Coordinates of C-alpha atoms in Angstrom, one line a residue:
M1107 CA -1.6 10.1 49.0
T1108 CA -0.6 7.1 45.9
A1109 CA 0.0 8.9 42.3
A1110 CA -3.2 7.2 42.1
T1111 CA -5.6 8.7 44.2
T1112 CA -3.7 12.0 44.3
T1113 CA -5.3 14.8 41.8
P1114 CA -3.9 15.7 38.8
R1115 CA -2.8 19.2 38.4
I1116 CA -5.0 19.8 35.7
L1117 CA -8.1 18.7 38.0
E1118 CA -6.9 21.4 40.0
L1119 CA -6.4 24.0 37.7
A1120 CA -9.8 23.2 35.7
R1121 CA -11.9 23.8 38.5
E1122 CA -10.4 26.3 40.3
Q1123 CA -10.6 28.0 35.8
V1124 CA -13.9 26.3 34.7
L1125 CA -16.5 25.3 37.9
E1126 CA -14.9 28.8 40.0
R1127 CA -14.7 31.0 37.0
G1128 CA -16.5 29.7 34.6
T1129 CA -13.6 30.4 31.8
G1130 CA -12.9 27.6 29.8
L1131 CA -9.7 25.7 29.1
A1132 CA -7.1 26.6 26.6
E1133 CA -5.6 23.4 23.1
P1134 CA -2.7 22.1 25.9
Q1135 CA -4.6 22.3 28.7
L1136 CA -7.5 20.2 27.0
L1137 CA -4.8 17.5 25.8
E1138 CA -3.0 17.3 29.3
V1139 CA -7.2 16.3 29.3
L1140 CA -7.7 14.0 27.2
R1141 CA -4.3 11.9 28.4
L1142 CA -5.3 11.7 31.9
P1143 CA -5.2 8.2 32.8
D1144 CA -8.2 6.0 33.4
E1145 CA -8.2 5.6 37.0
H1146 CA -8.5 8.9 37.2
L1147 CA -11.8 9.2 34.7
S1148 CA -14.2 9.1 37.9
G1149 CA -13.0 12.2 38.8
L1150 CA -12.7 13.8 35.5
L1151 CA -16.1 12.8 35.1
S1152 CA -17.5 13.7 38.2
L1153 CA -15.8 17.5 38.0
A1154 CA -17.4 17.7 34.3
H1155 CA -20.7 17.4 35.9
E1156 CA -20.0 20.1 38.5
V1157 CA -19.7 22.5 36.2
R1158 CA -22.6 21.8 33.9
M1159 CA -24.6 22.0 36.9
R1160 CA -23.0 25.3 37.7
W1161 CA -22.9 26.8 34.5
C1162 CA -25.7 25.4 32.5
G1163 CA -28.5 23.8 35.2
P1164 CA -29.9 20.5 36.0
E1165 CA -32.5 20.7 33.0
V1166 CA -31.5 18.3 29.4
E1167 CA -33.0 19.9 26.2
V1168 CA -34.2 17.0 23.8
E1169 CA -34.8 17.1 20.4
G1170 CA -35.8 15.0 17.6
I1171 CA -34.3 14.6 13.8
V1172 CA -36.3 13.6 10.4
S1173 CA -34.4 14.0 6.9
L1174 CA -36.4 15.8 4.8
K1175 CA -34.2 14.6 1.9
T1176 CA -32.1 12.0 2.2
G1177 CA -28.7 10.6 0.0
G1178 CA -26.9 11.3 -3.3
C1179 CA -25.1 14.8 -1.9
P1180 CA -22.6 15.4 -4.3
E1181 CA -20.3 16.0 -1.0
D1182 CA -17.3 13.4 -0.3
C1183 CA -17.6 13.6 3.5
H1184 CA -15.9 10.0 4.0
F1185 CA -18.1 9.0 7.5
C1186 CA -20.9 9.8 5.8
S1187 CA -23.5 7.0 4.2
Q1188 CA -25.6 9.8 2.5
S1189 CA -23.3 10.9 -0.3
G1190 CA -23.5 9.6 -3.6
R1191 CA -20.0 9.1 -4.0
F1192 CA -20.0 6.3 -2.2
P1193 CA -21.0 2.6 -2.7
T1194 CA -24.0 3.0 0.0
P1195 CA -27.0 0.7 0.6
V1196 CA -28.6 4.8 1.0
R1197 CA -30.6 6.2 -2.3
S1198 CA -32.2 9.5 -2.6
A1199 CA -35.2 10.1 -0.9
W1200 CA -38.2 13.5 0.3
L1201 CA -40.4 13.1 2.5
D1202 CA -43.2 14.6 1.8
I1203 CA -45.5 17.4 4.4
P1204 CA -47.7 14.7 5.7
G1205 CA -44.5 12.6 7.1
L1206 CA -42.8 15.8 8.1
V1207 CA -45.9 17.3 10.0
K1208 CA -46.0 12.8 11.9
A1209 CA -42.6 13.3 12.9
A1210 CA -42.8 17.0 14.3
E1211 CA -46.0 15.2 16.2
E1212 CA -43.9 12.6 17.7
T1213 CA -41.5 14.4 18.2
A1214 CA -43.7 16.3 20.5
A1215 CA -44.9 13.9 22.0
T1216 CA -42.1 12.6 23.3
G1217 CA -41.5 16.0 25.7
A1218 CA -39.0 17.6 23.2
T1219 CA -38.4 21.2 22.7
E1220 CA -36.9 20.6 19.6
F1221 CA -37.7 19.2 16.4
C1222 CA -34.8 19.7 13.5
I1223 CA -35.1 19.5 9.8
V1224 CA -31.8 18.1 7.9
A1225 CA -31.3 17.6 4.3
A1226 CA -28.5 15.6 2.6
V1227 CA -26.9 18.8 0.3
R1228 CA -24.0 21.0 -0.2
G1229 CA -26.2 23.8 0.3
P1230 CA -30.3 24.6 -0.1
D1231 CA -31.8 25.1 -3.4
A1232 CA -34.9 26.5 -4.4
R1233 CA -37.0 24.2 -4.3
L1234 CA -35.5 22.5 -1.1
L1235 CA -36.5 26.0 0.8
A1236 CA -39.6 25.8 -0.8
Q1237 CA -40.1 22.9 1.1
V1238 CA -39.2 23.5 4.1
R1239 CA -41.2 27.5 4.2
E1240 CA -44.2 24.5 3.6
G1241 CA -43.1 22.5 6.8
I1242 CA -42.8 24.4 9.1
R1243 CA -46.4 26.3 7.8
A1244 CA -47.6 23.1 7.7
I1245 CA -46.7 22.4 11.2
R1246 CA -47.6 25.6 12.7
E1247 CA -51.1 24.9 11.3
S1248 CA -51.5 21.5 12.7
G1249 CA -51.3 22.9 15.8
N1250 CA -47.5 22.2 17.0
D1251 CA -45.4 25.4 18.3
I1252 CA -42.3 22.9 18.8
Q1253 CA -39.0 25.1 18.4
I1254 CA -37.7 24.2 14.5
A1255 CA -34.4 24.0 13.5
C1256 CA -32.7 23.0 10.5
S1257 CA -29.3 21.6 8.2
L1258 CA -29.7 22.7 5.4
G1259 CA -25.3 22.4 4.4
M1260 CA -24.1 25.4 3.5
L1261 CA -25.5 29.2 3.5
T1262 CA -25.6 32.6 0.9
Q1263 CA -26.7 35.0 3.0
E1264 CA -29.3 35.0 1.2
Q1265 CA -30.4 32.0 2.5
V1266 CA -30.0 32.6 5.6
D1267 CA -32.5 35.4 5.7
E1268 CA -35.1 32.9 3.5
L1269 CA -34.6 31.0 7.7
V1270 CA -34.9 33.2 9.7
D1271 CA -38.2 35.0 7.6
M1272 CA -39.4 31.5 8.4
G1273 CA -39.1 31.2 11.9
V1274 CA -36.0 29.0 12.1
H1275 CA -34.2 29.8 15.4
R1276 CA -31.6 27.3 15.0
Y1277 CA -29.5 26.0 12.2
N1278 CA -27.1 23.2 12.8
H1279 CA -24.0 23.4 10.4
N1280 CA -20.7 20.5 11.5
L1281 CA -17.0 22.0 11.7
E1282 CA -16.8 17.7 11.6
T1283 CA -13.2 18.0 12.7
A1284 CA -10.6 20.4 13.9
R1285 CA -9.0 22.0 10.9
S1286 CA -5.7 20.2 10.5
H1287 CA -7.5 17.2 10.3
F1288 CA -10.2 18.3 8.0
P1289 CA -9.3 18.3 4.4
E1290 CA -8.6 14.2 4.9
V1291 CA -12.0 14.0 6.2
V1292 CA -13.3 16.0 3.3
T1293 CA -12.0 17.7 -0.5
T1294 CA -15.2 18.9 -1.8
H1295 CA -15.3 21.5 0.1
T1296 CA -13.6 23.5 2.9
W1297 CA -13.4 23.9 6.7
E1298 CA -13.6 27.5 6.1
E1299 CA -16.6 27.2 3.8
R1300 CA -18.4 26.0 7.0
W1301 CA -17.1 28.7 9.3
E1302 CA -18.4 31.5 6.5
T1303 CA -21.8 30.0 7.1
L1304 CA -21.9 29.6 10.9
R1305 CA -20.3 33.0 11.1
M1306 CA -23.6 34.4 9.0
V1307 CA -26.4 32.5 10.8
R1308 CA -25.0 34.3 14.2
D1309 CA -24.5 37.3 12.5
A1310 CA -28.5 36.8 11.5
G1311 CA -29.6 36.6 14.8
M1312 CA -30.3 32.4 14.5
E1313 CA -28.9 29.7 17.0
V1314 CA -26.0 28.5 16.2
C1315 CA -25.7 24.5 17.0
S1316 CA -22.2 23.2 15.8
G1317 CA -20.1 20.1 17.3
G1318 CA -19.4 17.3 15.0
I1319 CA -17.7 13.6 14.8
L1320 CA -15.3 12.0 16.9
G1321 CA -13.3 8.7 15.9
M1322 CA -12.7 9.5 12.6
G1323 CA -8.5 8.8 12.8
E1324 CA -7.8 12.0 14.5
S1325 CA -4.9 12.5 17.4
D1326 CA -5.6 13.7 20.7
E1327 CA -4.0 16.6 19.7
Q1328 CA -6.1 17.4 16.8
R1329 CA -9.1 16.8 19.6
A1330 CA -8.2 19.2 21.9
E1331 CA -7.5 21.6 19.0
F1332 CA -11.3 20.6 17.6
A1333 CA -12.9 20.8 21.1
A1334 CA -11.0 25.0 21.6
Q1335 CA -12.1 25.7 17.7
L1336 CA -15.3 24.9 18.9
A1337 CA -14.7 26.8 21.8
E1338 CA -14.3 30.1 19.8
L1339 CA -17.5 29.5 17.9
E1340 CA -19.4 30.6 21.0
P1341 CA -21.3 27.7 20.0
D1342 CA -24.8 27.6 21.3
E1343 CA -25.1 23.8 21.0
V1344 CA -22.8 21.3 20.1
P1345 CA -23.8 17.5 19.4
M1346 CA -21.5 14.8 20.2
N1347 CA -21.3 12.3 18.1
F1348 CA -18.9 9.5 17.2
L1349 CA -18.0 7.3 14.7
I1350 CA -21.0 5.1 13.3
P1351 CA -18.1 2.9 10.5
Q1352 CA -21.0 2.7 7.3
P1353 CA -21.0 0.4 4.8
G1354 CA -19.2 1.2 1.3
T1355 CA -17.7 4.5 3.0
P1356 CA -14.2 5.6 3.1
Y1357 CA -14.4 4.6 7.1
E1358 CA -16.7 1.7 6.6
D1359 CA -13.7 -0.6 8.9
Y1360 CA -12.6 2.2 11.0
P1361 CA -12.8 0.8 15.2
V1362 CA -15.2 2.5 17.0
I1363 CA -14.1 4.5 19.8
E1364 CA -13.6 3.0 23.5
G1365 CA -15.9 3.7 26.0
R1366 CA -13.4 5.3 27.8
D1367 CA -12.1 7.8 25.7
A1368 CA -15.8 8.5 24.4
L1369 CA -16.7 9.2 28.0
R1370 CA -13.5 11.2 28.5
L1371 CA -13.7 13.6 25.2
V1372 CA -17.3 14.1 26.7
A1373 CA -16.0 15.9 30.1
A1374 CA -12.9 17.2 27.7
F1375 CA -15.7 19.0 25.8
R1376 CA -17.6 20.3 29.4
L1377 CA -14.9 22.5 30.0
A1378 CA -13.9 23.5 26.9
M1379 CA -17.1 25.2 27.1
P1380 CA -18.8 25.4 30.3
R1381 CA -21.9 26.9 29.4
T1382 CA -23.0 25.5 26.3
M1383 CA -25.5 22.5 25.7
L1384 CA -23.4 20.0 24.7
R1385 CA -25.5 17.4 23.0
F1386 CA -25.2 13.5 22.9
A1387 CA -25.8 12.4 19.1
G1388 CA -25.2 9.0 16.7
G1389 CA -22.7 6.8 18.0
R1390 CA -23.3 7.1 21.6
E1391 CA -25.3 3.5 21.9
L1392 CA -22.4 1.5 19.7
T1393 CA -19.2 3.3 21.7
L1394 CA -20.7 3.3 25.1
G1395 CA -24.6 1.0 25.5
D1396 CA -26.7 2.2 28.0
L1397 CA -24.3 2.3 31.3
G1398 CA -21.8 4.8 29.1
A1399 CA -25.3 6.9 28.5
E1400 CA -25.7 7.5 32.1
Q1401 CA -22.7 8.7 32.3
G1402 CA -22.2 11.0 30.1
M1403 CA -25.5 12.5 31.3
L1404 CA -23.2 12.8 34.4
G1405 CA -20.2 13.4 33.3
G1406 CA -21.0 17.3 31.0
I1407 CA -23.8 16.6 28.8
N1408 CA -27.1 18.5 29.5
A1409 CA -29.2 17.9 25.7
I1410 CA -30.0 14.6 23.8
I1411 CA -31.2 13.3 20.0
V1412 CA -33.7 10.8 21.9
G1413 CA -35.2 7.9 19.0
N1414 CA -33.2 7.4 15.2
Y1415 CA -31.1 9.5 13.4
L1416 CA -31.1 9.6 9.8
T1417 CA -29.6 6.5 8.4
N1418 CA -29.2 4.6 12.1
L1419 CA -31.8 3.4 14.2
G1420 CA -31.7 4.8 17.7
R1421 CA -32.8 3.1 21.6
P1422 CA -36.7 3.8 21.7
A1423 CA -37.4 7.7 22.5
Q1424 CA -39.1 6.4 25.9
Q1425 CA -35.5 4.4 27.5
D1426 CA -34.0 7.7 27.5
L1427 CA -36.7 9.9 29.6
D1428 CA -37.0 6.7 31.6
M1429 CA -33.0 7.4 32.1
L1430 CA -33.3 11.1 32.7
T1431 CA -36.1 10.7 34.8
E1432 CA -34.2 7.4 37.0
L1433 CA -31.7 10.8 36.6
K1434 CA -33.8 13.5 38.2
M1435 CA -33.1 15.9 35.2
P1436 CA -36.0 18.0 34.0
I1437 CA -36.2 18.2 30.3
K1438 CA -36.5 21.5 29.1
A1439 CA -39.5 23.3 28.7
L1440 CA -38.5 26.1 26.8
S1441 CA -35.4 27.2 25.9
E1442 CA -33.4 29.9 27.9
T1443 CA -32.7 32.0 25.3
L1444 CA -35.9 31.9 23.8

């Protein structure tokens, strides 16, 4: 056999360790995966899909998101057009309660089981929490029983308890990148502050959703580090975003991550976290295109955000739903953890 057709040792190890035993790869092993040459990408994606099917099953969770408070954020996350520190086109705005209810209805109509309320803030103040509570009450009074998640920045213990009381079942707070790379991405708060919010969320009984953005100048070593740190967190869900260079931000001229590298990352994250919900999120359309999205769904992904993102357009929700039908991937009716 030629070198191109010989199965690399790391894939043989992953088959035995991850597929057969359900134990995720460690950081050094993940780095080996990320450095596999292109001729082994197909085999890597196939293995990651097998892992997903064995430890997660065929169902796909569909989610919609809406921004309750857009722009004007005081933090300096270098990738974000909603930061008030950068000269971006995004301006501060609030969504009213009828608009929130309508967005939840439109999300539920796609077959989604999850609706995430997002706000561009360092952390929620009393006004924001009051509006979230009013919005959730209005959604429920409209007869919509979709599961509600929130992403409102860093929290205090009192705020965590308040969200639990509102019935929020999942909280999103992305670690964004590897701990070693974080100071290059954000300077107004620390990686450890984000980790502490996630710890309180988990201890309070809410599901933990935490991922990040890939393509922000991190090295392969830091990508492996990031996947391993997320695995240590044991999140219920990991959103995988790929950088969309935003005008006016420090990253506006960053190159878009190559599709093959994005797929390699999807597979590596699946091999790091065999039982975790791995969700396609922002940037997949730009990075992968239509064909790449299908390859990702067959390479370890088992959840997807449909429709538009916070300040970026996605592709039509029906297009993603049609893709799932063609791939014979049933949409999850209810989260198995409920």
